[in-house]
Every structure is written in C-alpha cells, then in structure tokens.
mmCIF file of C-alpha atoms in Angstrom:
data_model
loop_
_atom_site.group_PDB
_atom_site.id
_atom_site.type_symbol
_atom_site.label_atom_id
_atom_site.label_comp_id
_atom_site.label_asym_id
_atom_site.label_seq_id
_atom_site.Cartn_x
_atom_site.Cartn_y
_atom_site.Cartn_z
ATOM 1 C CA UNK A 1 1.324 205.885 105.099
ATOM 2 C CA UNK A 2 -0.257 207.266 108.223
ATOM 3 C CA UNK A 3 -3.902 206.314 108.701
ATOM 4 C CA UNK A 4 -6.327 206.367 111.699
ATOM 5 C CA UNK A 5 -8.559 204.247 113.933
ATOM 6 C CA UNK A 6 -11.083 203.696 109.976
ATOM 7 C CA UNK A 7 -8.467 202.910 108.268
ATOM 8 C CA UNK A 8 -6.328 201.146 111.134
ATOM 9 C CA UNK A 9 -9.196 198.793 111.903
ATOM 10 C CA UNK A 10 -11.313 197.282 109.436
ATOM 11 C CA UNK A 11 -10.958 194.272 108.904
ATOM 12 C CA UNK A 12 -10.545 191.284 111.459
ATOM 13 C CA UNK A 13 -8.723 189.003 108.938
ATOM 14 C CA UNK A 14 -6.090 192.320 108.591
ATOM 15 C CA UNK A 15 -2.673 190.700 109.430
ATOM 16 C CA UNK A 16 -1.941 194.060 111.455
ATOM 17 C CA UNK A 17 -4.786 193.583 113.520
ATOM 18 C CA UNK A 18 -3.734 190.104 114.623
ATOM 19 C CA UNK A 19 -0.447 191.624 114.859
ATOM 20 C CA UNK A 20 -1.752 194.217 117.660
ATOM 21 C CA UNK A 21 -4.173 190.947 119.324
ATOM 22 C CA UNK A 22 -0.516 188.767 119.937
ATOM 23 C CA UNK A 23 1.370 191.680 120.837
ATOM 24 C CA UNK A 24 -1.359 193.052 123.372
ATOM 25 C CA UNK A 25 -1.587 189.188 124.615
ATOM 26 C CA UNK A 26 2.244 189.488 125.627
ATOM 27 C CA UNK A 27 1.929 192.866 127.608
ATOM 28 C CA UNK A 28 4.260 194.605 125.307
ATOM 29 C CA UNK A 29 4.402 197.989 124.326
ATOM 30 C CA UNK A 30 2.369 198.708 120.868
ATOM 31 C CA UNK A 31 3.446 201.302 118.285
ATOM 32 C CA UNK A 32 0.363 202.576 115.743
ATOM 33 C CA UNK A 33 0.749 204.528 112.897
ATOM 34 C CA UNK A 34 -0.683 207.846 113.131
ATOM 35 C CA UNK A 35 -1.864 210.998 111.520
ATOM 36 C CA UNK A 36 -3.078 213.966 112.474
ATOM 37 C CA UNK A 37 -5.887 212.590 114.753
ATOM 38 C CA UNK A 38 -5.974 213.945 118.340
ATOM 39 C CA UNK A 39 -4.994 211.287 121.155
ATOM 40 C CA UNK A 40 -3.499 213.037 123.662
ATOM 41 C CA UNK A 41 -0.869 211.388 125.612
ATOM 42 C CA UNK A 42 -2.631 208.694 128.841
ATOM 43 C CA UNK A 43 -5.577 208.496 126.906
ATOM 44 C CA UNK A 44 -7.207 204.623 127.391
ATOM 45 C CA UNK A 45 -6.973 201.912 124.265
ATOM 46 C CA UNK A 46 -8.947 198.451 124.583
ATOM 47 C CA UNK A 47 -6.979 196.177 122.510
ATOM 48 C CA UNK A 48 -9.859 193.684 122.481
ATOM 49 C CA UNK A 49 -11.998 196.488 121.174
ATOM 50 C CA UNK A 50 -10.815 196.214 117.310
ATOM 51 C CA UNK A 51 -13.522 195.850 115.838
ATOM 52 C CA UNK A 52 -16.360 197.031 118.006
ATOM 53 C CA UNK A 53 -18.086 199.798 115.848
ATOM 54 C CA UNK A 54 -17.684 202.209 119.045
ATOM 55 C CA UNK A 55 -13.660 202.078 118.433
ATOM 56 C CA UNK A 56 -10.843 200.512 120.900
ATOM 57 C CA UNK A 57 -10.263 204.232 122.201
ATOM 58 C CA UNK A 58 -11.498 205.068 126.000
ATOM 59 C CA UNK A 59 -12.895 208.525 127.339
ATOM 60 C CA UNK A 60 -12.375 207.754 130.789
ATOM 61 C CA UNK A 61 -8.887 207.868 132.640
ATOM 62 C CA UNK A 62 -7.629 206.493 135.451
ATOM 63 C CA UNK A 63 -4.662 208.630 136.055
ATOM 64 C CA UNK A 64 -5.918 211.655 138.329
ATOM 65 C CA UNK A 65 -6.548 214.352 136.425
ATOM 66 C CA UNK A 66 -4.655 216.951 138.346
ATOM 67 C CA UNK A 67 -1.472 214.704 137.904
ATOM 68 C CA UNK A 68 -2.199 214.473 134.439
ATOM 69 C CA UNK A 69 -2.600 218.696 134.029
ATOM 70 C CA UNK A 70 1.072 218.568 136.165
ATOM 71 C CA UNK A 71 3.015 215.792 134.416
ATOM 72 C CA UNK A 72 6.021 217.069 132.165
ATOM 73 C CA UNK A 73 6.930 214.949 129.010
ATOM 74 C CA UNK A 74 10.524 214.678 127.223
ATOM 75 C CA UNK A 75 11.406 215.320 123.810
ATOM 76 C CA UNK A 76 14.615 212.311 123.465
ATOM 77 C CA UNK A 77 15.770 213.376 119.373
ATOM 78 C CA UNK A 78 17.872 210.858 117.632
ATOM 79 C CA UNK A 79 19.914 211.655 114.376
ATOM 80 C CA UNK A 80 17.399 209.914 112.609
ATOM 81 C CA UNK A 81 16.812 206.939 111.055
ATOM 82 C CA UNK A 82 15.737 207.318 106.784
ATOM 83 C CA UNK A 83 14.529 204.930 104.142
ATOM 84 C CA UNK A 84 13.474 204.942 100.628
ATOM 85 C CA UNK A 85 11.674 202.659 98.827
ATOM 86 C CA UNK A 86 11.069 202.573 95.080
ATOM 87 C CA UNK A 87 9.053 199.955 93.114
ATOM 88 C CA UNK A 88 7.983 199.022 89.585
ATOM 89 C CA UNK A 89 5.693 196.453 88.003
ATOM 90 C CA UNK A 90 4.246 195.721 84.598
ATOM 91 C CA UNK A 91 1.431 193.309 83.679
ATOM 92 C CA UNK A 92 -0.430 192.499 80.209
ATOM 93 C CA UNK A 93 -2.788 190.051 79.379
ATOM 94 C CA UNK A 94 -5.058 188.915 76.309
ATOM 95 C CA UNK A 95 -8.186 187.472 76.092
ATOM 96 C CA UNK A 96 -10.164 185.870 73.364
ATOM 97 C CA UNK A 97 -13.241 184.594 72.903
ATOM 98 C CA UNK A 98 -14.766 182.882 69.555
ATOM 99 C CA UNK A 99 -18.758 181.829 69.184
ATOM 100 C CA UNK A 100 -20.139 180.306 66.340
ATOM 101 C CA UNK A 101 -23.829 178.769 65.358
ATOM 102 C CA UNK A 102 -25.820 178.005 62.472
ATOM 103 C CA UNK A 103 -29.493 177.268 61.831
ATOM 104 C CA UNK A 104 -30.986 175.498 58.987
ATOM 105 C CA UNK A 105 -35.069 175.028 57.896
ATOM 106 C CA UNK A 106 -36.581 173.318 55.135
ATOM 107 C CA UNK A 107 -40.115 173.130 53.425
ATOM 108 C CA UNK A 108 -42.042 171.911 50.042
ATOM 109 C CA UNK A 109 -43.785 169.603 48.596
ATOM 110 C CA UNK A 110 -43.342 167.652 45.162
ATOM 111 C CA UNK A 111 -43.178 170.803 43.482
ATOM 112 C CA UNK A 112 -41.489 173.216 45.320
ATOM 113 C CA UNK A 113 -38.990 172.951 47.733
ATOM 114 C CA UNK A 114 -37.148 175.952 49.794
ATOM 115 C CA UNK A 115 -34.214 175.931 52.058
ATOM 116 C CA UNK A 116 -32.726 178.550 54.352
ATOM 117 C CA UNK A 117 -29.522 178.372 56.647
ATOM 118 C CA UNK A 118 -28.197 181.513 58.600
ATOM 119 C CA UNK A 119 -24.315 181.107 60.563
ATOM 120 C CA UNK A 120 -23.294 183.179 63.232
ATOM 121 C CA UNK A 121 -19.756 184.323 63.812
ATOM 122 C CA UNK A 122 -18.235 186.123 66.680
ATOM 123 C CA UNK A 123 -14.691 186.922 67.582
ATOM 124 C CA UNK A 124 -13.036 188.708 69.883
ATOM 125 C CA UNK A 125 -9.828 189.617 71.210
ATOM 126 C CA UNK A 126 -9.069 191.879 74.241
ATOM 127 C CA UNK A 127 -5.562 193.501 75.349
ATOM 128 C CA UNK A 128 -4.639 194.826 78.671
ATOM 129 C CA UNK A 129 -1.315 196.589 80.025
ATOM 130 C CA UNK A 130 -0.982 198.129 82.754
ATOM 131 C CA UNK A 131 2.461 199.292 84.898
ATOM 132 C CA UNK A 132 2.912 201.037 88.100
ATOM 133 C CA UNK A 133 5.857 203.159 89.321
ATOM 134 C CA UNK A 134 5.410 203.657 93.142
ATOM 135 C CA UNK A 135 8.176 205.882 95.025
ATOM 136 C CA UNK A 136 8.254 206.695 99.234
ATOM 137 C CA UNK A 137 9.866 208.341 101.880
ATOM 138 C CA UNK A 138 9.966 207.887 105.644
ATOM 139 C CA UNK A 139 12.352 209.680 108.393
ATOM 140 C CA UNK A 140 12.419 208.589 112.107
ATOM 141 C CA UNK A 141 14.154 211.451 114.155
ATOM 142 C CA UNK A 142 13.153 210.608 117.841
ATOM 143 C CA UNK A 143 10.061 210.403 120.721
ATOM 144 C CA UNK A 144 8.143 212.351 123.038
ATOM 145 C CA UNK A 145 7.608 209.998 126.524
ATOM 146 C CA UNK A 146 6.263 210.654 129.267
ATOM 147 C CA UNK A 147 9.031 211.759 131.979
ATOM 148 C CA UNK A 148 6.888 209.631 135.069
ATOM 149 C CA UNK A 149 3.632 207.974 134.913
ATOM 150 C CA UNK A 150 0.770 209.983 136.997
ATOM 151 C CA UNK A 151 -0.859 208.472 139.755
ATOM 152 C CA UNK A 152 -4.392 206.912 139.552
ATOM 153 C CA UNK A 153 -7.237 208.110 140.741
ATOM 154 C CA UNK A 154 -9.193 206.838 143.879
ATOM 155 C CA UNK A 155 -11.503 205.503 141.829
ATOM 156 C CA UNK A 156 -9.673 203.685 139.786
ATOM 157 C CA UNK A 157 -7.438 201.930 142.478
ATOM 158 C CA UNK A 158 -10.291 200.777 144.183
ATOM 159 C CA UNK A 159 -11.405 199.420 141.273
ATOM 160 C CA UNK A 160 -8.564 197.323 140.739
ATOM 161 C CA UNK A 161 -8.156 195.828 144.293
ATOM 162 C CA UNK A 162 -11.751 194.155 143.901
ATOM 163 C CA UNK A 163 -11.776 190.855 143.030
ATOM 164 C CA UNK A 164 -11.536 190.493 138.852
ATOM 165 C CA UNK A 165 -10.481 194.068 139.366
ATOM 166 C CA UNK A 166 -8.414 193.558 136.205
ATOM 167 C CA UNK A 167 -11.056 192.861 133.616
ATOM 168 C CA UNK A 168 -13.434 195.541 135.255
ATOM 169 C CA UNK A 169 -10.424 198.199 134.965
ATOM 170 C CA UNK A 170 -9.840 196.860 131.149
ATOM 171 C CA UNK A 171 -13.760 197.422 130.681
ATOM 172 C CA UNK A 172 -13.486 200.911 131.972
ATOM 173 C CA UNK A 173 -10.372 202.678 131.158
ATOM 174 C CA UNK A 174 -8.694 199.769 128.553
ATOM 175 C CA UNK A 175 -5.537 197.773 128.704
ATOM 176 C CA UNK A 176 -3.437 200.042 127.156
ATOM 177 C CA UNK A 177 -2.139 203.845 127.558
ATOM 178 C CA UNK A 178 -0.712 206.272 125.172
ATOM 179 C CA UNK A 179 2.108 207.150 126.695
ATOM 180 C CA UNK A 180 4.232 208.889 123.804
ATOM 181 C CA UNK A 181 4.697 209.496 120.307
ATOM 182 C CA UNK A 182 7.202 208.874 117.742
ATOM 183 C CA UNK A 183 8.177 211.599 115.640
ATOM 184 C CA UNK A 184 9.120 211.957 111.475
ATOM 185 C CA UNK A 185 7.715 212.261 108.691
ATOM 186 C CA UNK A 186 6.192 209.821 105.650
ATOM 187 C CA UNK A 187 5.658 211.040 102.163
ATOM 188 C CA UNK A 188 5.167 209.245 98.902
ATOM 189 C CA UNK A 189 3.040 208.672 95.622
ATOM 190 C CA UNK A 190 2.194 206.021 92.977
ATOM 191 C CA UNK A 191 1.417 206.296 89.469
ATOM 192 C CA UNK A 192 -0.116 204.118 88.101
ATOM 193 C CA UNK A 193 -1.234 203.671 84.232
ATOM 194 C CA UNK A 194 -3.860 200.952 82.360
ATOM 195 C CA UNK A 195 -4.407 200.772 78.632
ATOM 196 C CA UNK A 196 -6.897 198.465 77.049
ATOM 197 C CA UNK A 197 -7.963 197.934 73.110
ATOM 198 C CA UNK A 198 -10.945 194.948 72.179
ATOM 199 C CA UNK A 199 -11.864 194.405 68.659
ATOM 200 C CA UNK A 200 -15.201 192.484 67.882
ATOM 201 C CA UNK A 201 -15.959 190.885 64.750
ATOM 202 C CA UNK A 202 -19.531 189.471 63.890
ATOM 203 C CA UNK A 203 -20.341 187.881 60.925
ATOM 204 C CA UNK A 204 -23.654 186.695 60.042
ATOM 205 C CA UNK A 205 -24.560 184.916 56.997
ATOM 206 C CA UNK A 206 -28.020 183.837 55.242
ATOM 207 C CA UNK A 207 -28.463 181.313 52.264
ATOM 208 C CA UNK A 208 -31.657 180.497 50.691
ATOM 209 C CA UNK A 209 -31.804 177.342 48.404
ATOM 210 C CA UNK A 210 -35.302 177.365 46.015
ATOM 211 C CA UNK A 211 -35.598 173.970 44.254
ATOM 212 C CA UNK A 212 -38.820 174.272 41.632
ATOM 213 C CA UNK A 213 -39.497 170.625 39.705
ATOM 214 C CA UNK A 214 -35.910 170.137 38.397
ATOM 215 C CA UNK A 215 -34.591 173.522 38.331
ATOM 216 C CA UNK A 216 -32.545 175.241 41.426
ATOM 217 C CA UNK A 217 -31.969 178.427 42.935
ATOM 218 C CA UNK A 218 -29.507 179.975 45.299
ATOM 219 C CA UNK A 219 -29.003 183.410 46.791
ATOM 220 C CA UNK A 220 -26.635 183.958 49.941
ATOM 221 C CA UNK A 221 -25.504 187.387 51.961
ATOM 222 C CA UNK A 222 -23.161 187.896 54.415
ATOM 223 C CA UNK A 223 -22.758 190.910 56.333
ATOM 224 C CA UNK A 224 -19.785 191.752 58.754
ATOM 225 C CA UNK A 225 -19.434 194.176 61.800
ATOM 226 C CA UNK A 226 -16.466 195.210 62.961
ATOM 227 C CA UNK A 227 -15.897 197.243 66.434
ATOM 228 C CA UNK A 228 -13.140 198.370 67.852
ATOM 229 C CA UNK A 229 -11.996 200.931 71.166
ATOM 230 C CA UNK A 230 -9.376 201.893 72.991
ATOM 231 C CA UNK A 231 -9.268 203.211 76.303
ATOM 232 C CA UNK A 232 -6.240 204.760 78.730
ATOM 233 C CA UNK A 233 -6.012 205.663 82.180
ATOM 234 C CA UNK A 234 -3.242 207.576 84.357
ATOM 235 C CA UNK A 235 -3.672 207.621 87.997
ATOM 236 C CA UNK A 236 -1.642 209.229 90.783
ATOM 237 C CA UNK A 237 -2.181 208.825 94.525
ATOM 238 C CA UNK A 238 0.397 210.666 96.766
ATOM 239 C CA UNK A 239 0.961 211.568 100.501
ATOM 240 C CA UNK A 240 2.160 213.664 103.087
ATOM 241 C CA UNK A 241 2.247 213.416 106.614
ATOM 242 C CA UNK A 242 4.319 217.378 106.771
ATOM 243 C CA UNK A 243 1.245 218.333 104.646
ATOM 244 C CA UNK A 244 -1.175 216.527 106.058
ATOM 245 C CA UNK A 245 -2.814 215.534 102.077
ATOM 246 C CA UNK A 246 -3.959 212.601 100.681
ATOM 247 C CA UNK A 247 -3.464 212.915 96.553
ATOM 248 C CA UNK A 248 -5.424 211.346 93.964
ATOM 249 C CA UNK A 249 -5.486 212.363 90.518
ATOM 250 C CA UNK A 250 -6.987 210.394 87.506
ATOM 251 C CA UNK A 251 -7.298 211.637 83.239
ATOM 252 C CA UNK A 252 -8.212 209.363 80.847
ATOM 253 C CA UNK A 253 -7.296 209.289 76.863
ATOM 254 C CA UNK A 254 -7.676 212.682 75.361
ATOM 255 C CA UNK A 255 -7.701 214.473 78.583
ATOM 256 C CA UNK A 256 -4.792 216.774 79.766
ATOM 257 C CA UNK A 257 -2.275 215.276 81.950
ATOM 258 C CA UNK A 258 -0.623 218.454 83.320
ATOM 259 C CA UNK A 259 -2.656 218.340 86.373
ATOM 260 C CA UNK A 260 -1.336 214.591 87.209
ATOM 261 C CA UNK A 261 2.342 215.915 86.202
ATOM 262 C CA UNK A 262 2.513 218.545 88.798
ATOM 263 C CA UNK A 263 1.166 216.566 91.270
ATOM 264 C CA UNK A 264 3.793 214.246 90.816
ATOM 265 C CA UNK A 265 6.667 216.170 90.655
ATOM 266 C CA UNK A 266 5.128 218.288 93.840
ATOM 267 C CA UNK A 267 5.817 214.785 95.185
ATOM 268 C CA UNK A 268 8.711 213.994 94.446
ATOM 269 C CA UNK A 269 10.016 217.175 95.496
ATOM 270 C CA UNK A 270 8.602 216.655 99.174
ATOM 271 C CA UNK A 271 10.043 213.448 99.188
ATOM 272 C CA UNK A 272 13.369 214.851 98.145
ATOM 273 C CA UNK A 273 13.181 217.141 100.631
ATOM 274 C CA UNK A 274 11.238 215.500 103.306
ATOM 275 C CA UNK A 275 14.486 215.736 106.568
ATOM 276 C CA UNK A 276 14.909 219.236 105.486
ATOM 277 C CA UNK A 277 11.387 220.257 105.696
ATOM 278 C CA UNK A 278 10.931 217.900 108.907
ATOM 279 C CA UNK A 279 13.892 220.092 110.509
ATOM 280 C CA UNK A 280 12.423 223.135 109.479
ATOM 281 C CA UNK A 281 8.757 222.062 111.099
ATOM 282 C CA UNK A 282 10.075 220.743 114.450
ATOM 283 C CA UNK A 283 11.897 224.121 115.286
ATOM 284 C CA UNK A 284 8.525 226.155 114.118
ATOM 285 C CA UNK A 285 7.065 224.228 116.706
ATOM 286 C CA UNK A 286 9.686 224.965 119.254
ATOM 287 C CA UNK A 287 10.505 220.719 119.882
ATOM 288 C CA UNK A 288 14.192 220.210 121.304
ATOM 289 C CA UNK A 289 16.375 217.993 122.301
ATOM 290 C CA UNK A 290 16.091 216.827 126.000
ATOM 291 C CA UNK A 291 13.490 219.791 125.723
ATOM 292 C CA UNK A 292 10.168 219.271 128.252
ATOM 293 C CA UNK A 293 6.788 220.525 127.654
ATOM 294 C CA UNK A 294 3.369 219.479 129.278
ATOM 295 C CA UNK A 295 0.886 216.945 128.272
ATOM 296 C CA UNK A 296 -1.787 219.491 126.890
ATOM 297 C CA UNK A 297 1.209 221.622 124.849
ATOM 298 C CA UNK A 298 2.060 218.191 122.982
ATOM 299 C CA UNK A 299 -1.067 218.197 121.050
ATOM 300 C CA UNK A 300 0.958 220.925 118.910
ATOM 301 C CA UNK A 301 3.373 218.252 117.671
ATOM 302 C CA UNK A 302 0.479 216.126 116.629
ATOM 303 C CA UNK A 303 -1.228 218.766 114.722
ATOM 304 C CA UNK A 304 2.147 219.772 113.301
ATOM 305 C CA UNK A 305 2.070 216.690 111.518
ATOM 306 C CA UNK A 306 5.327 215.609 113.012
ATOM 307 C CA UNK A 307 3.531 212.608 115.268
ATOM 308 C CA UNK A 308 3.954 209.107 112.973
ATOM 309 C CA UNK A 309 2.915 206.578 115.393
ATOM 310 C CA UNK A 310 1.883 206.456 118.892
ATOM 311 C CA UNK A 311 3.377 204.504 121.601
ATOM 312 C CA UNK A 312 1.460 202.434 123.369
ATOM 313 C CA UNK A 313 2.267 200.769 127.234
ATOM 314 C CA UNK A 314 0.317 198.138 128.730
ATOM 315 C CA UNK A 315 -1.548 199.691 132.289
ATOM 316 C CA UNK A 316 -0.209 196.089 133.800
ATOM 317 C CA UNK A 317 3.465 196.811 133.249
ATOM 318 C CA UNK A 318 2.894 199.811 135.876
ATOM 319 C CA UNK A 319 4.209 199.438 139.730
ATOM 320 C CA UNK A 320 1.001 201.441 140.883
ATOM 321 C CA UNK A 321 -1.173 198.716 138.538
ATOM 322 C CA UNK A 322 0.915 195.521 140.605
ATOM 323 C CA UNK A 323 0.650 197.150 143.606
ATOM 324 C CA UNK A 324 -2.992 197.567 143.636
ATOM 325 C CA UNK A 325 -3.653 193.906 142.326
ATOM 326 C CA UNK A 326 -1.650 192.854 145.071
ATOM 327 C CA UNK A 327 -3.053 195.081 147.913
ATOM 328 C CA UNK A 328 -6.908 193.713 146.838
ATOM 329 C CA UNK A 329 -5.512 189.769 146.946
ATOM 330 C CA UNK A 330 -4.255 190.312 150.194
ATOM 331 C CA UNK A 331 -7.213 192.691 151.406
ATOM 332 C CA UNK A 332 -9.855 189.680 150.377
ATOM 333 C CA UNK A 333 -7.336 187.341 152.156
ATOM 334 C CA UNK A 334 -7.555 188.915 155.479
ATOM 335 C CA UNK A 335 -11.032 189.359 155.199
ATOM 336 C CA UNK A 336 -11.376 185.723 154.268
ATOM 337 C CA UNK A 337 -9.397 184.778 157.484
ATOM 338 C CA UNK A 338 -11.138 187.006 159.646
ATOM 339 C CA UNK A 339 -14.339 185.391 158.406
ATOM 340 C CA UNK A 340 -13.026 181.546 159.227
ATOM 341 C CA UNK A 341 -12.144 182.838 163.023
ATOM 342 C CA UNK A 342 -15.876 184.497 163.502
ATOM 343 C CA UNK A 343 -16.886 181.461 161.880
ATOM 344 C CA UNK A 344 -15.011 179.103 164.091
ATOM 345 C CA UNK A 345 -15.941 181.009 166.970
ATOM 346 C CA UNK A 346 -19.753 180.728 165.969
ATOM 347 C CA UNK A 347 -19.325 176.356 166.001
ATOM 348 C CA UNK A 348 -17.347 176.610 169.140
ATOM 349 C CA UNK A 349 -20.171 178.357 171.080
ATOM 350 C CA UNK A 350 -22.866 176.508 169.659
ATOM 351 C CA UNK A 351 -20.969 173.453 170.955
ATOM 352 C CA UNK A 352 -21.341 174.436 174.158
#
C-alpha cells in the first residue's frame, strides 16, 4: 500500500527506515512508495532527515531553474510485471479465572453464643476467535526518468567547491534527487472478523449458627448471579492507488452488514480488474511508450494515481557533483601553494 512522508517515516526503530539509512550510506539509488503526494521530479531529499519533524524533503534546488523548466523526461513502458497475494489466519483463545474467600465471626457468653460465616465464589470463563482473510494486487508496467540531468546553478557549484562543500550542499539542497517515478497500480482489502462470549458466575453464601444453653440453631442462604454477553465485530479496510481511497468499514452484532459487503466486493472487483483499468488510465492521461513530456506536465501522472514509488539518485553519483568536488580540492591546492611561495619569499627577504 502506497503511503507518504507520515506514514513513510515514523518510527526510527521501522526496519524500512534503516533500510533507506544503509542504502543512502552506499550511494545507491532509493525507490519509495508513493501516493498521490506532489514531488515533482529534481526535487531535494535529506536521507539523514527521517525523523526530523520538518520532513527529509528540500525546497531549495540546485539544478538551475531554467534547465529544469527545459529538461524533457521519458516514459520507458515494460509489459509489466503482476503479483497477487492472498492470506488467511485464525486465532482463539480462552481464559479463566476462579476467586474464592470466606469470612467467619463469633460472639457470646455462657448463655448465648452466635456464629456467622459468609463464602465468596467467582468464576469466569472468556472465549475469543477471531480470523482474517486479507487479499492484494500490485502491477508494475514501467518508469518515467529523466532523459539528462540539468545543470546546477552558480550557486550551488560554488557551494560545493568550498572546502566541506559536501555536507554544506547535503544541508542545503539534500543528498538525494527525485529523478523519476515508477508507474502501476496497488489495490487490496482485509476483512477481518472477532467474536467474544464471557460468562460470570458469583456465588455468595451466609450461615448463621445461634447456640442458646444447650439448644442450637442454624439458618444459611445462598444467592447466585449469573452474567453472560456476547459481542461480534466485522471489519474491512481496502485500497486503491487508481482510486486514490483508503476503506474502512466496521458493524458490530445486530447491525447490517450490507455496507461492509459492497465494499468488499467493490474490492475485489478493482483488484480483478486492476491492469485493465491501469491501461485504461495511462492512455486518459496521454503516457506512451518511448513518449517525452516535460518535468512540470509529469505531475499529471502523479495525480492520475499511476505514480507507485519514486526513484531516488544520489546528487554524488552525478559527473557535474565529481567535477565540482574536484575543481574546489584542486582550487584550495593552488591557493595553498601560492601561499607557501609568498610565504617563502617573506623568510627569504627577512633573511637578508
């Protein structure tokens, strides 16, 4: 299921989060699923930025802007790669619990003597099922990539040629680019349904012993309470990417379940369904094979809910990137030789 930067990033011990941390450590490209969120393509990511509460996403870009307006991207299709996944599980448990206590006093003299002892008696006895039938969909059919990286900006290449030019760009623009998407299509549900029953039983019980000279009395009552409910659930979460919904329908025991039923077979039918409907959705948008289109006009494929993940490339796998790390090493060098001969200079003459 497709989620954004909440949902992508909330928790540091996430294993996907580490995932991105390694990954981003190694300079390799990072894919992120995606929904219908608006990240247009050479916007900034700071990979170190996971959990800052400002988001890993940067405004600022170093790629100049009029580049940016000019650069073409490529729609490469693919036949398409499809997968289904079903599951089912089933759990039940039972608890019990028993508590019991009694209490006895006593008082008289050599006449009279009374006696009274009260029990307590509580059981109970809890069952819980529960099963889940979870079905899903997912269809890969190809990318949109940028045809050539833009050029950076003055700005920004000066700010890489200074010395620890590549945290400051990292602080300012990120170590990371989107520079594509992947297109397809997710859809799926899960129903899900709990049903519980606890009976209580309390018995309490009082008995009163009356002892006058040599004669004795007895009385005892008991009294019993007996409770008992039932409860039952059905849940159904479902999504669509083509759709762009996020499903979640609950009734409990005596409540209609028509409303959960449609939803579910609305469902399955988009799952059923889901290459056909991607088909139809790429050609409303007008996305071809080997077709080109510029940076601004692919925001249509995200909103058509045909953009699954976004591909992103590490600024420091790009020549422009190397070449101006390079070109501010040897820079300082030069200047750090010119300094040594003005400073060598400077002894000589005071030598003299």
């Amino acid at each position: 299921m497709a989620v954004g930067h909440d949902g992508l990033l909330e928790a540091i011990d996430d294993p996907s989060q580490y995932s991105i941390s390694r990954v981003a450590q190694s300079s390799l490209p990072i894919f992120i699923p995606w929904h219908r969120e608006q990240k247009h393509i050479t916007c900034g990511f700071q990979s170190v930025n996971l959990t800052s509460p400002d988001g890993p996403w940067k405004d600022a870009s170093p790629f100049l802007e009029s580049a940016v307006y000019r650069s073409k991207c490529q729609t490469k299709l693919e036949n398409g790669a499809a997968r289904e996944v079903e599951g089912h599980s089933a759990s039940n448990s039972i608890t019990s619990e028993h508590l019991s206590g009694s209490l006895g006093v006593s008082v008289g003299n050599a006449v009279v003597e009374v006696g009274v002892t009260a029990s307590y008696d509580q059981q109970m006895q809890e069952l819980t099922n529960a099963s889940r039938a979870s079905h899903s969909s997912r269809f890969r059919c190809g990318r949109i990539i940028l045809v050539e990286d833009p050029p950076f900006s003055n700005d920004a290449k000066t700010l890489l040629q200074r010395e620890d030019g590549d945290k400051l760009f990292a602080e300012r623009y990120g170590d990371y680019f989107v520079s594509g998407y992947v297109l397809g299509a997710d859809s799926g549900g899960c129903l899900a349904a709990s049903a519980s029953s606890k009976r209580t039983v309390e018995t309490l019980t009082t008995e009163v012993n009356v002892k006058v000279l040599w004669i004795s009395y007895t009385s005892s009552t008991s009294t019993t309470d007996i409770q008992q409910t039932c409860s039952m659930d059905l849940t159904f979460y479902g999504y669509d990417t083509l759709n762009g919904t996020n499903l979640s329908k609950q009734a409990q025991a005596g409540k209609s379940t028509q409303e959960i039923r449609l939803a579910a077979q609305g469902c399955i039918d988009n799952s059923n369904n889901l290459q056909l409907r991607l088909k139809q959705r790429m050609s409303e948008l007008g996305i071809e094979d080997e077709g080109t289109m510029s940076v601004a006009k692919c925001s249509k494929a995200v909103e058509g809910g045909v953009v699954v993940e976004l591909i992103l490339t590490p600024f420091r796998t790009l020549k422009e990137y190397i070449h101006c790390i390079y070109e501010g090493k040897r820079k300082r060098a030069i200047q750090a030789t010119l300094e040594g001969d003005e400073a060598g200079q400077m002894e000589r003459k005071t030598g003299r």
